[in-house]
Amino acid sequence: MRVLITGVAGFLGSHLAERFLNEGHEVVGLDNFITGSPDNISQLLANERFSFYRYDVTDFIYVAGDLEGVLHFASPASPIDYLELPIQTLKVGSLGTHKALGLAKDKEARFLLASTSEVYGDPAIHPQPESYWGNVSPVGPRGVYDEAKRFAEALTMAYHRYHGVDTRIARIFNTYGPRMRKHDGRVVSNFIVQALQGESLTVYGDGSQTRSFCYVDDLIEGIYRLFNTDYSDPVNVGNPAEFTVAQLAELVVELTGSAAGVVYEPLPEDDPKVRQPDITLARELLGWEPKIELREGLRRTIEYFSGIVKGGSGG
Ligand code: UDP
């Protein structure tokens, strides 16, 4: 197969490209580097089945030759990024999805949308099954990401129903692991980098809000399997093991041996109080469930960031 991945220099895009290459496929990667990093694809560039173009996917995408897959992973995805890049976030979710779907239609390629648990907003139903319609403020600060992804899902279903494009929608829950940026802003990388630098861990609010953290290798396995099914409705992909942010902080302190403790900072506006995927569908459809527990995933991620913090790189 020859597949195109948008956002290939991002955290998930680069792991996904690696997976397709390891399976013997050819990958064409696009990224404009607004949140992605050249470091993430430097290894891949040596592979003759990988080609890369620096490109903004909100513009018309032209690719010569056949494509069997288009996987749309381009988007700022950390709250600090989409608060700083609100227009780009809306554009890549709307115009970028439109261009990527148009390409898939033209090439008669399968399309996979990287959607998000953010479509559920601050959920009134817990855990969240795919049938839940969500609780999102369109005008709140997170609306730029949440609504862009909700629109992207609607557009994907329209291309599926109206144009017959073969589509997949992955609703991705909090994911962590190597290749997150040092200053990504998300909780796992923040806590680990702070602990490794001997700084206090910044717990927002009282730390009682929950998230369910999936290690990147598990997530990529789920996405790869979803791509290879024939199921077009959304599928949750994430790890249902739920933790409070305070518990996460404790675990990072324990695993790094940090002596700096935690500091409490204000809870950001519209910060969801709970989040946990119901993965009944993914288990049945994909024969998949996460295997890497938080403690082990954090250990691997701490090892990665130890090198980054010492080397002074990684954004
Ligand atoms: N959070 C925190 N300290 C940080 C960064 C984040 O306590 O340094 C909290 C944040 O308020 C949220 C949770 O951790 O409740 C997860 O935040 P993240 O930015 O990783 O992603 P989200 O799930 O909110 O999109």
CSV table of C-alpha atoms in Angstrom, one decimal, residues 11-315:
chain,number,residue,atom,x,y,z
A,11,PHE,CA,3.6,12.9,18.0
A,12,LEU,CA,1.0,10.4,16.7
A,13,GLY,CA,1.7,11.0,13.0
A,14,SER,CA,5.4,10.0,13.3
A,15,HIS,CA,4.6,6.8,15.2
A,16,LEU,CA,1.9,5.9,12.7
A,17,ALA,CA,4.2,6.5,9.8
A,18,GLU,CA,6.8,4.2,11.5
A,19,ARG,CA,4.1,1.5,11.9
A,20,PHE,CA,3.1,1.6,8.2
A,21,LEU,CA,6.7,1.5,7.1
A,22,ASN,CA,7.4,-1.4,9.4
A,23,GLU,CA,4.5,-3.3,7.8
A,24,GLY,CA,6.3,-2.8,4.4
A,25,HIS,CA,4.1,0.0,3.1
A,26,GLU,CA,5.1,3.3,1.4
A,27,VAL,CA,4.3,6.5,3.3
A,28,VAL,CA,4.0,10.0,1.9
A,29,GLY,CA,4.1,12.5,4.8
A,30,LEU,CA,3.0,16.1,5.0
A,31,ASP,CA,3.5,18.6,7.8
A,32,ASN,CA,3.9,22.4,8.1
A,33,PHE,CA,5.8,22.1,11.4
A,34,ILE,CA,3.6,24.5,13.3
A,35,THR,CA,3.4,22.0,16.1
A,36,GLY,CA,5.3,19.0,14.6
A,37,SER,CA,9.0,18.7,14.7
A,38,PRO,CA,11.6,17.7,12.1
A,39,ASP,CA,13.3,15.6,14.8
A,40,ASN,CA,10.3,13.3,14.9
A,41,ILE,CA,10.9,12.2,11.2
A,42,SER,CA,14.7,12.4,11.0
A,43,GLN,CA,15.0,8.7,11.4
A,44,LEU,CA,12.2,8.0,8.8
A,45,LEU,CA,13.9,10.1,6.1
A,46,ALA,CA,16.5,7.4,5.7
A,47,ASN,CA,13.8,4.9,4.6
A,48,GLU,CA,13.4,4.9,0.8
A,49,ARG,CA,9.7,4.1,1.2
A,50,PHE,CA,9.2,7.4,3.1
A,51,SER,CA,8.9,10.8,1.4
A,52,PHE,CA,8.2,14.1,3.0
A,53,TYR,CA,6.8,17.4,1.9
A,54,ARG,CA,6.6,20.5,4.1
A,55,TYR,CA,3.0,21.6,3.4
A,56,ASP,CA,0.0,23.3,4.9
A,57,VAL,CA,-2.9,20.9,4.3
A,58,THR,CA,-5.5,23.6,4.4
A,59,ASP,CA,-4.4,24.3,0.8
A,60,PHE,CA,-5.4,22.0,-2.1
A,61,ILE,CA,-3.3,18.8,-1.9
A,62,TYR,CA,-1.8,17.4,-5.1
A,63,VAL,CA,0.0,14.1,-5.0
A,64,ALA,CA,1.2,12.2,-8.1
A,65,GLY,CA,0.5,8.5,-8.4
A,66,ASP,CA,-1.8,6.1,-6.6
A,67,LEU,CA,-2.7,6.2,-2.9
A,68,GLU,CA,-4.6,3.5,-1.0
A,69,GLY,CA,-4.9,5.4,2.2
A,70,VAL,CA,-5.2,9.0,3.5
A,71,LEU,CA,-4.8,9.4,7.3
A,72,HIS,CA,-5.6,12.9,8.5
A,73,PHE,CA,-3.5,13.5,11.7
A,74,ALA,CA,-2.6,17.2,11.2
A,75,SER,CA,-3.8,19.5,14.0
A,76,PRO,CA,-2.6,21.3,17.1
A,77,ALA,CA,-3.7,18.9,19.8
A,78,SER,CA,-2.5,20.3,23.1
A,79,PRO,CA,-4.8,22.8,24.9
A,80,ILE,CA,-2.0,25.4,25.1
A,81,ASP,CA,-1.4,25.0,21.3
A,82,TYR,CA,-5.0,25.4,20.2
A,83,LEU,CA,-5.5,28.3,22.6
A,84,GLU,CA,-2.5,30.0,20.9
A,85,LEU,CA,-3.4,28.9,17.4
A,86,PRO,CA,-7.2,29.0,17.4
A,87,ILE,CA,-7.7,29.9,13.7
A,88,GLN,CA,-5.2,27.4,12.4
A,89,THR,CA,-6.9,24.7,14.6
A,90,LEU,CA,-10.3,25.5,13.1
A,91,LYS,CA,-8.8,25.6,9.6
A,92,VAL,CA,-7.0,22.3,9.8
A,93,GLY,CA,-10.0,20.6,11.2
A,94,SER,CA,-12.4,22.0,8.6
A,95,LEU,CA,-10.5,23.0,5.4
A,96,GLY,CA,-7.7,20.5,6.0
A,97,THR,CA,-10.2,17.7,6.5
A,98,HIS,CA,-12.0,18.8,3.3
A,99,LYS,CA,-8.8,18.8,1.3
A,100,ALA,CA,-7.7,15.4,2.7
A,101,LEU,CA,-11.2,13.9,2.0
A,102,GLY,CA,-11.1,15.4,-1.5
A,103,LEU,CA,-7.8,13.7,-2.1
A,104,ALA,CA,-9.1,10.3,-0.8
A,105,LYS,CA,-12.1,10.6,-3.1
A,106,ASP,CA,-10.0,11.4,-6.1
A,107,LYS,CA,-7.6,8.5,-5.4
A,108,GLU,CA,-10.3,6.1,-4.3
A,109,ALA,CA,-8.3,5.7,-1.2
A,110,ARG,CA,-9.5,4.7,2.3
A,111,PHE,CA,-9.7,7.8,4.6
A,112,LEU,CA,-9.1,7.8,8.4
A,113,LEU,CA,-9.8,10.8,10.6
A,114,ALA,CA,-7.9,11.3,13.8
A,115,SER,CA,-10.8,12.5,15.9
A,116,THR,CA,-10.8,13.0,19.6
A,117,SER,CA,-12.5,12.4,23.0
A,118,GLU,CA,-12.9,16.2,23.0
A,119,VAL,CA,-16.0,15.7,20.8
A,120,TYR,CA,-17.6,14.6,24.1
A,121,GLY,CA,-16.6,17.9,25.8
A,122,ASP,CA,-17.2,18.0,29.6
A,123,PRO,CA,-19.2,14.7,29.5
A,124,ALA,CA,-22.5,14.2,31.3
A,125,ILE,CA,-22.2,10.4,30.7
A,126,HIS,CA,-19.4,8.4,32.2
A,127,PRO,CA,-17.6,6.5,30.7
A,128,GLN,CA,-18.2,7.7,27.2
A,129,PRO,CA,-19.6,5.3,24.6
A,130,GLU,CA,-19.6,6.3,20.9
A,131,SER,CA,-23.4,6.8,21.0
A,132,TYR,CA,-23.0,9.8,23.4
A,133,TRP,CA,-23.4,13.2,21.6
A,134,GLY,CA,-21.3,15.2,24.0
A,135,ASN,CA,-21.4,18.4,26.0
A,136,VAL,CA,-19.4,21.1,24.2
A,137,SER,CA,-19.4,24.8,24.5
A,138,PRO,CA,-19.0,26.1,20.9
A,139,VAL,CA,-17.9,29.6,22.1
A,140,GLY,CA,-15.6,28.5,25.0
A,141,PRO,CA,-11.8,28.5,24.6
A,142,ARG,CA,-11.6,24.8,23.8
A,143,GLY,CA,-14.4,25.1,21.2
A,144,VAL,CA,-11.9,25.8,18.4
A,145,TYR,CA,-10.6,22.3,18.7
A,146,ASP,CA,-13.7,20.5,19.8
A,147,GLU,CA,-16.0,22.0,17.1
A,148,ALA,CA,-13.3,21.6,14.4
A,149,LYS,CA,-13.2,17.9,15.1
A,150,ARG,CA,-16.9,17.6,15.4
A,151,PHE,CA,-17.2,19.3,12.0
A,152,ALA,CA,-14.5,17.0,10.7
A,153,GLU,CA,-16.5,14.0,11.7
A,154,ALA,CA,-19.6,15.4,10.1
A,155,LEU,CA,-17.7,16.1,6.8
A,156,THR,CA,-16.2,12.6,6.9
A,157,MET,CA,-19.7,11.0,7.2
A,158,ALA,CA,-21.0,13.3,4.4
A,159,TYR,CA,-18.2,12.1,2.1
A,160,HIS,CA,-18.9,8.6,3.1
A,161,ARG,CA,-22.7,8.8,2.6
A,162,TYR,CA,-22.8,11.2,-0.4
A,163,HIS,CA,-19.6,10.3,-2.3
A,164,GLY,CA,-19.2,6.7,-1.1
A,165,VAL,CA,-15.7,7.3,0.3
A,166,ASP,CA,-14.4,4.4,2.4
A,167,THR,CA,-14.0,6.2,5.8
A,168,ARG,CA,-12.9,5.5,9.4
A,169,ILE,CA,-13.2,7.8,12.4
A,170,ALA,CA,-11.0,7.1,15.5
A,171,ARG,CA,-11.9,9.0,18.6
A,172,ILE,CA,-8.6,9.2,20.3
A,173,PHE,CA,-8.4,9.6,24.1
A,174,ASN,CA,-5.4,11.1,26.0
A,175,THR,CA,-2.2,9.5,24.7
A,176,TYR,CA,1.3,9.8,25.9
A,177,GLY,CA,4.8,8.5,25.2
A,178,PRO,CA,8.1,9.3,23.5
A,179,ARG,CA,8.2,12.2,20.9
A,180,MET,CA,5.8,14.4,22.8
A,181,ARG,CA,7.4,17.8,23.0
A,182,LYS,CA,9.2,18.9,26.1
A,183,HIS,CA,7.0,22.0,26.2
A,184,ASP,CA,3.9,20.3,24.8
A,185,GLY,CA,1.8,21.5,27.7
A,186,ARG,CA,-0.1,18.3,28.3
A,187,VAL,CA,-0.2,16.9,31.7
A,188,VAL,CA,2.0,13.8,31.3
A,189,SER,CA,4.9,15.6,29.5
A,190,ASN,CA,4.6,18.6,31.8
A,191,PHE,CA,4.8,16.5,35.0
A,192,ILE,CA,7.7,14.3,33.7
A,193,VAL,CA,9.8,17.3,32.5
A,194,GLN,CA,9.1,19.3,35.7
A,195,ALA,CA,10.1,16.3,37.9
A,196,LEU,CA,13.3,15.6,35.9
A,197,GLN,CA,14.3,19.3,36.2
A,198,GLY,CA,13.7,19.3,39.9
A,199,GLU,CA,10.7,21.7,39.6
A,200,SER,CA,7.4,21.3,41.4
A,201,LEU,CA,4.6,19.6,39.4
A,202,THR,CA,1.9,22.0,38.4
A,203,VAL,CA,-1.5,20.5,39.3
A,204,TYR,CA,-4.3,22.5,37.9
A,205,GLY,CA,-7.4,22.8,40.2
A,206,ASP,CA,-7.5,20.4,43.1
A,207,GLY,CA,-6.3,17.5,41.0
A,208,SER,CA,-9.5,15.6,41.4
A,209,GLN,CA,-10.3,15.8,37.6
A,210,THR,CA,-9.7,12.5,35.8
A,211,ARG,CA,-8.2,11.3,32.6
A,212,SER,CA,-7.5,7.9,31.1
A,213,PHE,CA,-4.0,7.7,29.6
A,214,CYS,CA,-3.1,5.4,26.7
A,215,TYR,CA,0.5,4.6,25.9
A,216,VAL,CA,1.3,5.5,22.3
A,217,ASP,CA,2.2,2.0,21.1
A,218,ASP,CA,-1.2,0.7,22.2
A,219,LEU,CA,-2.9,3.6,20.5
A,220,ILE,CA,-1.1,3.0,17.2
A,221,GLU,CA,-2.0,-0.7,17.3
A,222,GLY,CA,-5.7,0.3,17.7
A,223,ILE,CA,-5.6,2.8,14.9
A,224,TYR,CA,-3.8,0.4,12.5
A,225,ARG,CA,-6.4,-2.3,13.2
A,226,LEU,CA,-9.3,0.2,12.7
A,227,PHE,CA,-7.8,1.3,9.4
A,228,ASN,CA,-7.9,-2.3,8.3
A,229,THR,CA,-11.6,-3.0,9.2
A,230,ASP,CA,-14.6,-2.0,7.1
A,231,TYR,CA,-16.4,0.0,9.9
A,232,SER,CA,-17.3,3.6,9.1
A,233,ASP,CA,-18.9,4.9,12.3
A,234,PRO,CA,-16.7,6.4,15.1
A,235,VAL,CA,-14.7,4.1,17.3
A,236,ASN,CA,-13.2,5.1,20.7
A,237,VAL,CA,-9.5,4.3,20.9
A,238,GLY,CA,-8.0,4.8,24.4
A,239,ASN,CA,-7.1,3.1,27.7
A,240,PRO,CA,-10.0,2.9,30.1
A,241,ALA,CA,-7.8,2.9,33.2
A,242,GLU,CA,-8.9,6.2,34.8
A,243,PHE,CA,-6.7,8.3,37.2
A,244,THR,CA,-7.1,11.6,38.9
A,245,VAL,CA,-4.5,14.2,38.0
A,246,ALA,CA,-3.3,14.1,41.6
A,247,GLN,CA,-2.7,10.3,41.3
A,248,LEU,CA,-0.8,10.9,38.1
A,249,ALA,CA,1.4,13.5,39.9
A,250,GLU,CA,2.1,11.0,42.8
A,251,LEU,CA,3.1,8.3,40.3
A,252,VAL,CA,5.5,10.6,38.4
A,253,VAL,CA,7.0,11.8,41.7
A,254,GLU,CA,7.5,8.2,42.8
A,255,LEU,CA,9.0,7.0,39.4
A,256,THR,CA,11.4,9.9,39.0
A,257,GLY,CA,12.3,10.2,42.7
A,258,SER,CA,11.6,13.9,42.5
A,259,ALA,CA,11.8,15.7,45.8
A,260,ALA,CA,10.1,18.9,44.6
A,261,GLY,CA,6.5,18.0,45.2
A,262,VAL,CA,3.5,19.7,43.6
A,263,VAL,CA,2.1,23.2,43.4
A,264,TYR,CA,-1.6,24.0,42.7
A,265,GLU,CA,-2.5,26.4,39.9
A,266,PRO,CA,-5.9,27.5,38.6
A,267,LEU,CA,-8.0,25.1,36.6
A,268,PRO,CA,-8.3,26.2,32.9
A,269,GLU,CA,-11.7,27.3,31.7
A,270,ASP,CA,-13.9,24.4,30.5
A,271,ASP,CA,-11.5,21.8,31.6
A,272,PRO,CA,-13.4,18.5,31.5
A,273,LYS,CA,-14.0,17.0,35.0
A,274,VAL,CA,-13.8,13.4,33.9
A,275,ARG,CA,-12.9,11.4,30.9
A,276,GLN,CA,-12.9,7.6,30.3
A,277,PRO,CA,-13.4,5.7,27.1
A,278,ASP,CA,-16.0,2.9,26.8
A,279,ILE,CA,-14.0,0.6,24.5
A,280,THR,CA,-16.6,-2.2,24.2
A,281,LEU,CA,-16.8,-1.5,20.5
A,282,ALA,CA,-13.1,-1.5,19.9
A,283,ARG,CA,-12.7,-4.8,21.8
A,284,GLU,CA,-15.3,-6.5,19.7
A,285,LEU,CA,-14.5,-4.9,16.4
A,286,LEU,CA,-10.7,-4.8,16.5
A,287,GLY,CA,-10.0,-7.6,19.0
A,288,TRP,CA,-7.9,-4.9,20.7
A,289,GLU,CA,-7.3,-3.5,24.1
A,290,PRO,CA,-4.4,-1.6,25.6
A,291,LYS,CA,-1.7,-3.7,27.2
A,292,ILE,CA,0.7,-1.2,28.6
A,293,GLU,CA,-0.2,-0.1,32.1
A,294,LEU,CA,0.4,3.5,33.2
A,295,ARG,CA,3.3,2.7,35.4
A,296,GLU,CA,5.2,0.9,32.6
A,297,GLY,CA,4.3,3.5,30.0
A,298,LEU,CA,5.4,6.3,32.3
A,299,ARG,CA,8.7,4.5,32.9
A,300,ARG,CA,9.4,4.4,29.2
A,301,THR,CA,8.4,8.0,28.7
A,302,ILE,CA,10.6,9.1,31.6
A,303,GLU,CA,13.5,7.3,30.0
A,304,TYR,CA,12.8,9.2,26.7
A,305,PHE,CA,12.5,12.6,28.4
A,306,SER,CA,15.7,12.0,30.5
A,307,GLY,CA,17.7,12.0,27.3
A,308,ILE,CA,15.8,15.1,26.0
A,309,VAL,CA,16.2,17.1,29.2
A,310,LYS,CA,19.9,16.2,29.5
A,311,GLY,CA,20.5,17.0,25.8
A,312,GLY,CA,18.6,20.2,26.0
A,313,SER,CA,16.5,19.4,22.8
A,314,GLY,CA,12.9,18.5,22.1
A,315,GLY,CA,11.2,21.8,21.8
